[in-house]
Structure formats: structure tokens, C-alpha cells
Coordinates of C-alpha atoms in Angstrom, one line a residue:
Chain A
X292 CA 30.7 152.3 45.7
X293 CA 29.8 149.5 47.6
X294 CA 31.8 146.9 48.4
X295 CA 33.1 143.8 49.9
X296 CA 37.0 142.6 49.7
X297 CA 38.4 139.6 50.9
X298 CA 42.3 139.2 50.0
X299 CA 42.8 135.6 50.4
X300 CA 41.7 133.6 47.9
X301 CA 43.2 130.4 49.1
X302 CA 44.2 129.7 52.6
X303 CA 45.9 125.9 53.8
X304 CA 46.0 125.3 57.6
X305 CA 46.5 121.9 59.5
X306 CA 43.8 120.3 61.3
X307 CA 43.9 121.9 64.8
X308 CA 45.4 125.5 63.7
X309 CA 43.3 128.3 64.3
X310 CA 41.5 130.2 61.4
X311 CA 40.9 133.9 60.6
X312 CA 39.3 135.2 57.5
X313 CA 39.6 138.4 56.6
X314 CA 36.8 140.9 54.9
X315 CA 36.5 143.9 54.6
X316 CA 33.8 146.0 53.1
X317 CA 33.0 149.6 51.8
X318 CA 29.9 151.1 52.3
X319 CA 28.5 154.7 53.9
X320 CA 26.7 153.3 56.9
X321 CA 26.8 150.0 59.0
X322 CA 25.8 147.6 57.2
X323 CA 24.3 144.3 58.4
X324 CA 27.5 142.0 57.4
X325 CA 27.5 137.9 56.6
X326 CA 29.5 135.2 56.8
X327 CA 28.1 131.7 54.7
X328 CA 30.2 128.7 53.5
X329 CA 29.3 126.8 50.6
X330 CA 29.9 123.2 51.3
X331 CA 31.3 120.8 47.8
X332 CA 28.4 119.9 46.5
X333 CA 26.4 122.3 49.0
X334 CA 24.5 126.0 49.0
X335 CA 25.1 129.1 50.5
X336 CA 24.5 128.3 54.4
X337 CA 24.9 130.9 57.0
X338 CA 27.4 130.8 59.3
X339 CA 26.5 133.8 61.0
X340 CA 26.0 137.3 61.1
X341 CA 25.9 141.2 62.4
X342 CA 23.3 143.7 62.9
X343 CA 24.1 145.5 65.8
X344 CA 25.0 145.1 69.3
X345 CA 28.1 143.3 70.7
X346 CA 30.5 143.6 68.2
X347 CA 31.9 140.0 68.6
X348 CA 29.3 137.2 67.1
X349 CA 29.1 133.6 67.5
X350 CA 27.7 131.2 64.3
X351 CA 27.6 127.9 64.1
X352 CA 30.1 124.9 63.9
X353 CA 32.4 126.9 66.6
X354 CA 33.0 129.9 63.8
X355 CA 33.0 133.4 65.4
X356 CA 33.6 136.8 64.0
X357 CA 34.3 140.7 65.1
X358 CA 33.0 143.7 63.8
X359 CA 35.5 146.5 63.8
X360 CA 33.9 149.8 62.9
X361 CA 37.1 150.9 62.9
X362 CA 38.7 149.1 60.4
X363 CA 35.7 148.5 58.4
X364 CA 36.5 144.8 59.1
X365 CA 34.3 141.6 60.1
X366 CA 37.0 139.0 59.8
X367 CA 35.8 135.3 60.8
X368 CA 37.9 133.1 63.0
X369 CA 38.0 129.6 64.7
X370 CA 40.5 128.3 67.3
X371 CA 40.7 125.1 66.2
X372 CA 40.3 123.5 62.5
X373 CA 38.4 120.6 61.7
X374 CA 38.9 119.2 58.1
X375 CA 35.6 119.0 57.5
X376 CA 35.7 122.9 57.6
X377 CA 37.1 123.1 54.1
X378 CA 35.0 124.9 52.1
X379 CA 34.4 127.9 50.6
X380 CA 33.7 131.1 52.5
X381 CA 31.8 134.4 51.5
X382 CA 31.8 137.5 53.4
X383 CA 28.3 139.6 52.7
X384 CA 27.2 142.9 53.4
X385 CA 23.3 143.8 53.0
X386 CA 20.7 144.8 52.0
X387 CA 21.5 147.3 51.2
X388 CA 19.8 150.9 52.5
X389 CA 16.7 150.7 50.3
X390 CA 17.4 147.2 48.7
X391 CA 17.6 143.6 49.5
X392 CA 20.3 143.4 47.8
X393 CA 23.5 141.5 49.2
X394 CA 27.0 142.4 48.0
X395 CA 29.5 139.3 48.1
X396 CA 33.2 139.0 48.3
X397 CA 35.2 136.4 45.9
X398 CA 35.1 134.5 48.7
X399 CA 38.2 131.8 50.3
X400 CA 38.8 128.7 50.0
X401 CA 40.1 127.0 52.9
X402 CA 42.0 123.6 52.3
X403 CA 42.9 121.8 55.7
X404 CA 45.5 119.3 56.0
X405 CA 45.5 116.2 58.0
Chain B
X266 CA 10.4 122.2 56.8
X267 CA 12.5 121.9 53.1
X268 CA 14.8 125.1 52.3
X269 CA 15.5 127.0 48.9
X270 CA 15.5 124.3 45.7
X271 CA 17.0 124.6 42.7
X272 CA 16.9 122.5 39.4
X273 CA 18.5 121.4 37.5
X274 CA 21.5 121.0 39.9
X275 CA 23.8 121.3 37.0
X276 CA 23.2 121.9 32.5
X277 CA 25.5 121.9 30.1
X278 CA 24.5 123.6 26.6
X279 CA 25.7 124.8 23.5
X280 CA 25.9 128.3 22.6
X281 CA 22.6 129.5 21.2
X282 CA 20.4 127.4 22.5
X283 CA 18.0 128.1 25.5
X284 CA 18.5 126.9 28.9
X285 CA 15.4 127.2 31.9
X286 CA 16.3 127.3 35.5
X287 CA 13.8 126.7 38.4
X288 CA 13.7 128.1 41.7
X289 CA 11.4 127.0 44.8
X290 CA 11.7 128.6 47.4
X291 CA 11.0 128.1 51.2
X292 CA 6.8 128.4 51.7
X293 CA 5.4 131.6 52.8
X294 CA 8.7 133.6 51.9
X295 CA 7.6 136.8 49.6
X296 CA 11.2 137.8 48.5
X297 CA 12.6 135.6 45.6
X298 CA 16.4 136.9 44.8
X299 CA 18.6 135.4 42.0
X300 CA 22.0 135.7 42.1
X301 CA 25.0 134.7 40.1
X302 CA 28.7 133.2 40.5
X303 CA 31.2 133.4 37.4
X304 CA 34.0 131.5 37.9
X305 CA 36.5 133.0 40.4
X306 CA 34.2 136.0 40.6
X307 CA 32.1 136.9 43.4
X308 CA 28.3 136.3 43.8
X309 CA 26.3 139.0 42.2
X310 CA 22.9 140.2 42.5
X311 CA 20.5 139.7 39.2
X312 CA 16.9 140.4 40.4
X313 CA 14.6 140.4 43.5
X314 CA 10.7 139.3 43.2
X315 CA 8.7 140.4 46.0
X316 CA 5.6 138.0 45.8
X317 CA 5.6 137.9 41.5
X318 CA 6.9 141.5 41.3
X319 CA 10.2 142.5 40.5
X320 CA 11.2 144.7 43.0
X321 CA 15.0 145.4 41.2
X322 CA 16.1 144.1 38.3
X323 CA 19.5 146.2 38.2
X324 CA 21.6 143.0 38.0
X325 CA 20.1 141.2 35.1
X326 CA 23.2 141.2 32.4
X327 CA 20.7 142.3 28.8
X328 CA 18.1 141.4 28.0
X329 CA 18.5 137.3 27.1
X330 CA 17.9 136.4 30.3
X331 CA 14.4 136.9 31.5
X332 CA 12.9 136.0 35.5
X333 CA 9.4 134.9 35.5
X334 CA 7.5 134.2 39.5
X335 CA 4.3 133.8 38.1
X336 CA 1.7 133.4 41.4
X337 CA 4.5 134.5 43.3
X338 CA 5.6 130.9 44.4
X339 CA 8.3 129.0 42.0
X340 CA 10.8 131.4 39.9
X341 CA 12.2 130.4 36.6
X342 CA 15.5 132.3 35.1
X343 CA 15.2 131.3 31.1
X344 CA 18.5 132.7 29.0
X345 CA 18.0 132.8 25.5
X346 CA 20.3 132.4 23.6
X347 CA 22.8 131.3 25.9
X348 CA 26.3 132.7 25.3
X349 CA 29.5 131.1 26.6
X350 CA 29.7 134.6 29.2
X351 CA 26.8 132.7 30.5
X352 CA 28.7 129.6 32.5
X353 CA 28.1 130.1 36.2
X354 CA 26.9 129.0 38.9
X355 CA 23.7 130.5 39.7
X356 CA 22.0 130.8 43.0
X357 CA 18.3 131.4 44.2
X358 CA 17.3 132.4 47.6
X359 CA 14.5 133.6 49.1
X360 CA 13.5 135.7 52.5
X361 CA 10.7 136.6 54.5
X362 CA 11.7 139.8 55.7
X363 CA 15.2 141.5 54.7
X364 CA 17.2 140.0 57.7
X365 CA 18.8 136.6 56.3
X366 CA 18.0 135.5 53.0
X367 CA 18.2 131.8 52.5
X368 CA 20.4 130.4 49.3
X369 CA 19.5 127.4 47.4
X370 CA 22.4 124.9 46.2
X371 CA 22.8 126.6 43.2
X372 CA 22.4 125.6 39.0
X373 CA 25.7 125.1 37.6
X374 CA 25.5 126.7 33.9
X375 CA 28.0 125.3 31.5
X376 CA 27.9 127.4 27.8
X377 CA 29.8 125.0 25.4

């Protein structure tokens, strides 16, 4: 079955430290894979996201993530947190072959200290 | 140009009674999705329109809750009667093709 996993359900880092979020998803062919943050108060926006091509992607607000085919992983990083970066982070793989249907993670929620 | 809306942003009821919520989603974008959040669970899929057709309707829980895009613009999501299982957050977004769908802020449901 289909599905996305992401082990962390709370992550703390200082304001400055670098970031990595893991996912990783189960599915019988490469799926296009998303990263979006929900902001307090805030929807779903996208931070970025994999369809093909060069496995490494760049989003928005300095967030970056690599595919690895491999590992079945697309795990989101940044070098250097900003506390306005707490939020809460899904991982997403879709649609789905025949679909539009997206399949979440239980997402992470990142707390930053000052 | 506005993005995906939602209302209301959040409704608390009591178990039994009926709750509506609204979608709008971005103009000219055919495919209407609702999704919904549990607490602590992930997001999951409940229906996609395409124009005022559903296109998939595996993720609707029974058959309380009903999804309405009458003239394929605005979507409503009516549960009736609401249970306390109900309580989520629950998200529209819409697409125009299947490369990024765009999420709404999403209806916090509160079954008391």
C-alpha cells in the first residue's frame, strides 16, 4: 500500500542550526513527492517539490530537499534556521497513478529556539 | 489573484446537529479536492470534483457527510449528523491540472 512516513513528530533546533526532515514514502513507481508547511493560523503552502530531473530541489524561504531513489527518501533540509520557520511540515506523494489523489505524512513540528 | 478559501475558519457543534462547510476555490481551476486532518493524524483524501463531478469519492468516511460543487465553482462539505469522530481540521484545495494542487487554510471542526 501506499504510503508516506515521517518519524519525527517533534523536532527543537536553535535559531541558526541547520534542519533536515526526514520522509519517506512507499509506493510502486516514482512518485511526484511534496513538501508544504502549514503556517499557525495558515494553509497548506508549498514549499517545494519533485517530478523528475535533478534529484536535489530548491523551494522557497531557503528550504531544499533530495530525492533518493535509493532509499525511497525525499528528506527536506535548511542550513540555517530562522524562527519564523516553526511550523508544521508535511511530506506528500501524488497523485497518485490514475488519481489526484495526494497521500500525506503525520507531518513535524518544528519548534525553534532563540 | 486570491487562492483557495475556506469558511467558516473554525465551528464548534454539538453532536447531532448539522454543520456546512464552504470551499472556493482559485478561478478557472476544474479539480476541487477535500481533504481531512484528525488530530495528530495525517491529512487524508475525502473526495475529488472535477468541474461538479466527482471524480473519486473513496475517502468520504459513510455516508453523513455529503460534497456538493453545484456549477462546478464553490464546493460545500455538509455532515449530518455530526459525531464527535468528526473534529478535524478539514482542508480544500483545488488544481488546474494534476501537478500542484493548491490548499485552502482549512475549517477547523470541533464535535462537542
Amino acid at each position: 500500500a501506499q504510503s508516506v512516513t515521517q518519524p519525527d513528530i517533534h523536532i527543537t533546533v536553535s535559531e541558526g542550526a541547520s534542519l533536515e526532515l526526514r520522509c519517506n514514502y512507499s509506493y510502486g513507481a516514482t512518485p511526484y513527492l511534496f513538501w508544504y508547511v502549514q503556517s499557525p493560523g495558515q494553509g497548506l503552502q508549498l514549499l517545494l517539490k519533485y517530478f523528475s530531473g535533478d534529484t536535489l530541489v530548491q523551494g522557497i524561504k531557503g528550504f531544499e530537499a533530495e530525492f533518493k531513489r535509493s532509499q525511497s527518501s525525499f528528506n527536506l533540509r535548511k542550513p540555517s534556521v530562522h524562527w519564523s520557520d516553526a511550523a508544521e511540515y508535511f511530506c506528500a506523494v501524488g497523485p497518485l497513478s490514475g488519481t489526484y489523489k495526494y497521500i500525506f505524512g503525520t507531518g513535524t513540528r518544528l519548534k525553534v529556539l532563540a | 489573484e486570491a487562492g483557495v478559501t475556506q469558511f467558516p475558519s473554525h465551528s464548534v457543534i454539538e453532536k447531532g446537529q448539522t454543520v456546512t462547510l464552504r470551499c472556493d476555490p482559485i478561478s478557472g481551476h476544474d479539480n476541487l479536492y477535500w481533504y481531512r486532518r484528525v488530530m495528530g493524524k495525517e491529512i487524508k483524501f475525502l473526495l475529488h470534483f472535477v468541474k461538479e463531478s466527482k471524480q473519486d469519492e473513496s475517502g468520504m468516511p459513510n455516508n453523513r457527510f455529503l460534497a456538493e460543487r453545484t456549477g462546478g465553482t464553490y464546493s460545500t462539505l455538509k455532515v449530518q449528523p455530526a459525531e464527535l469522530e468528526d473534529s478535524g481540521v478539514y482542508f480544500c484545495a483545488s488544481s488546474q491540472d494534476n501537478t500542484e494542487a493548491f490548499f485552502g487554510q482549512g475549517t477547523r471542526l470541533t464535535v462537542v
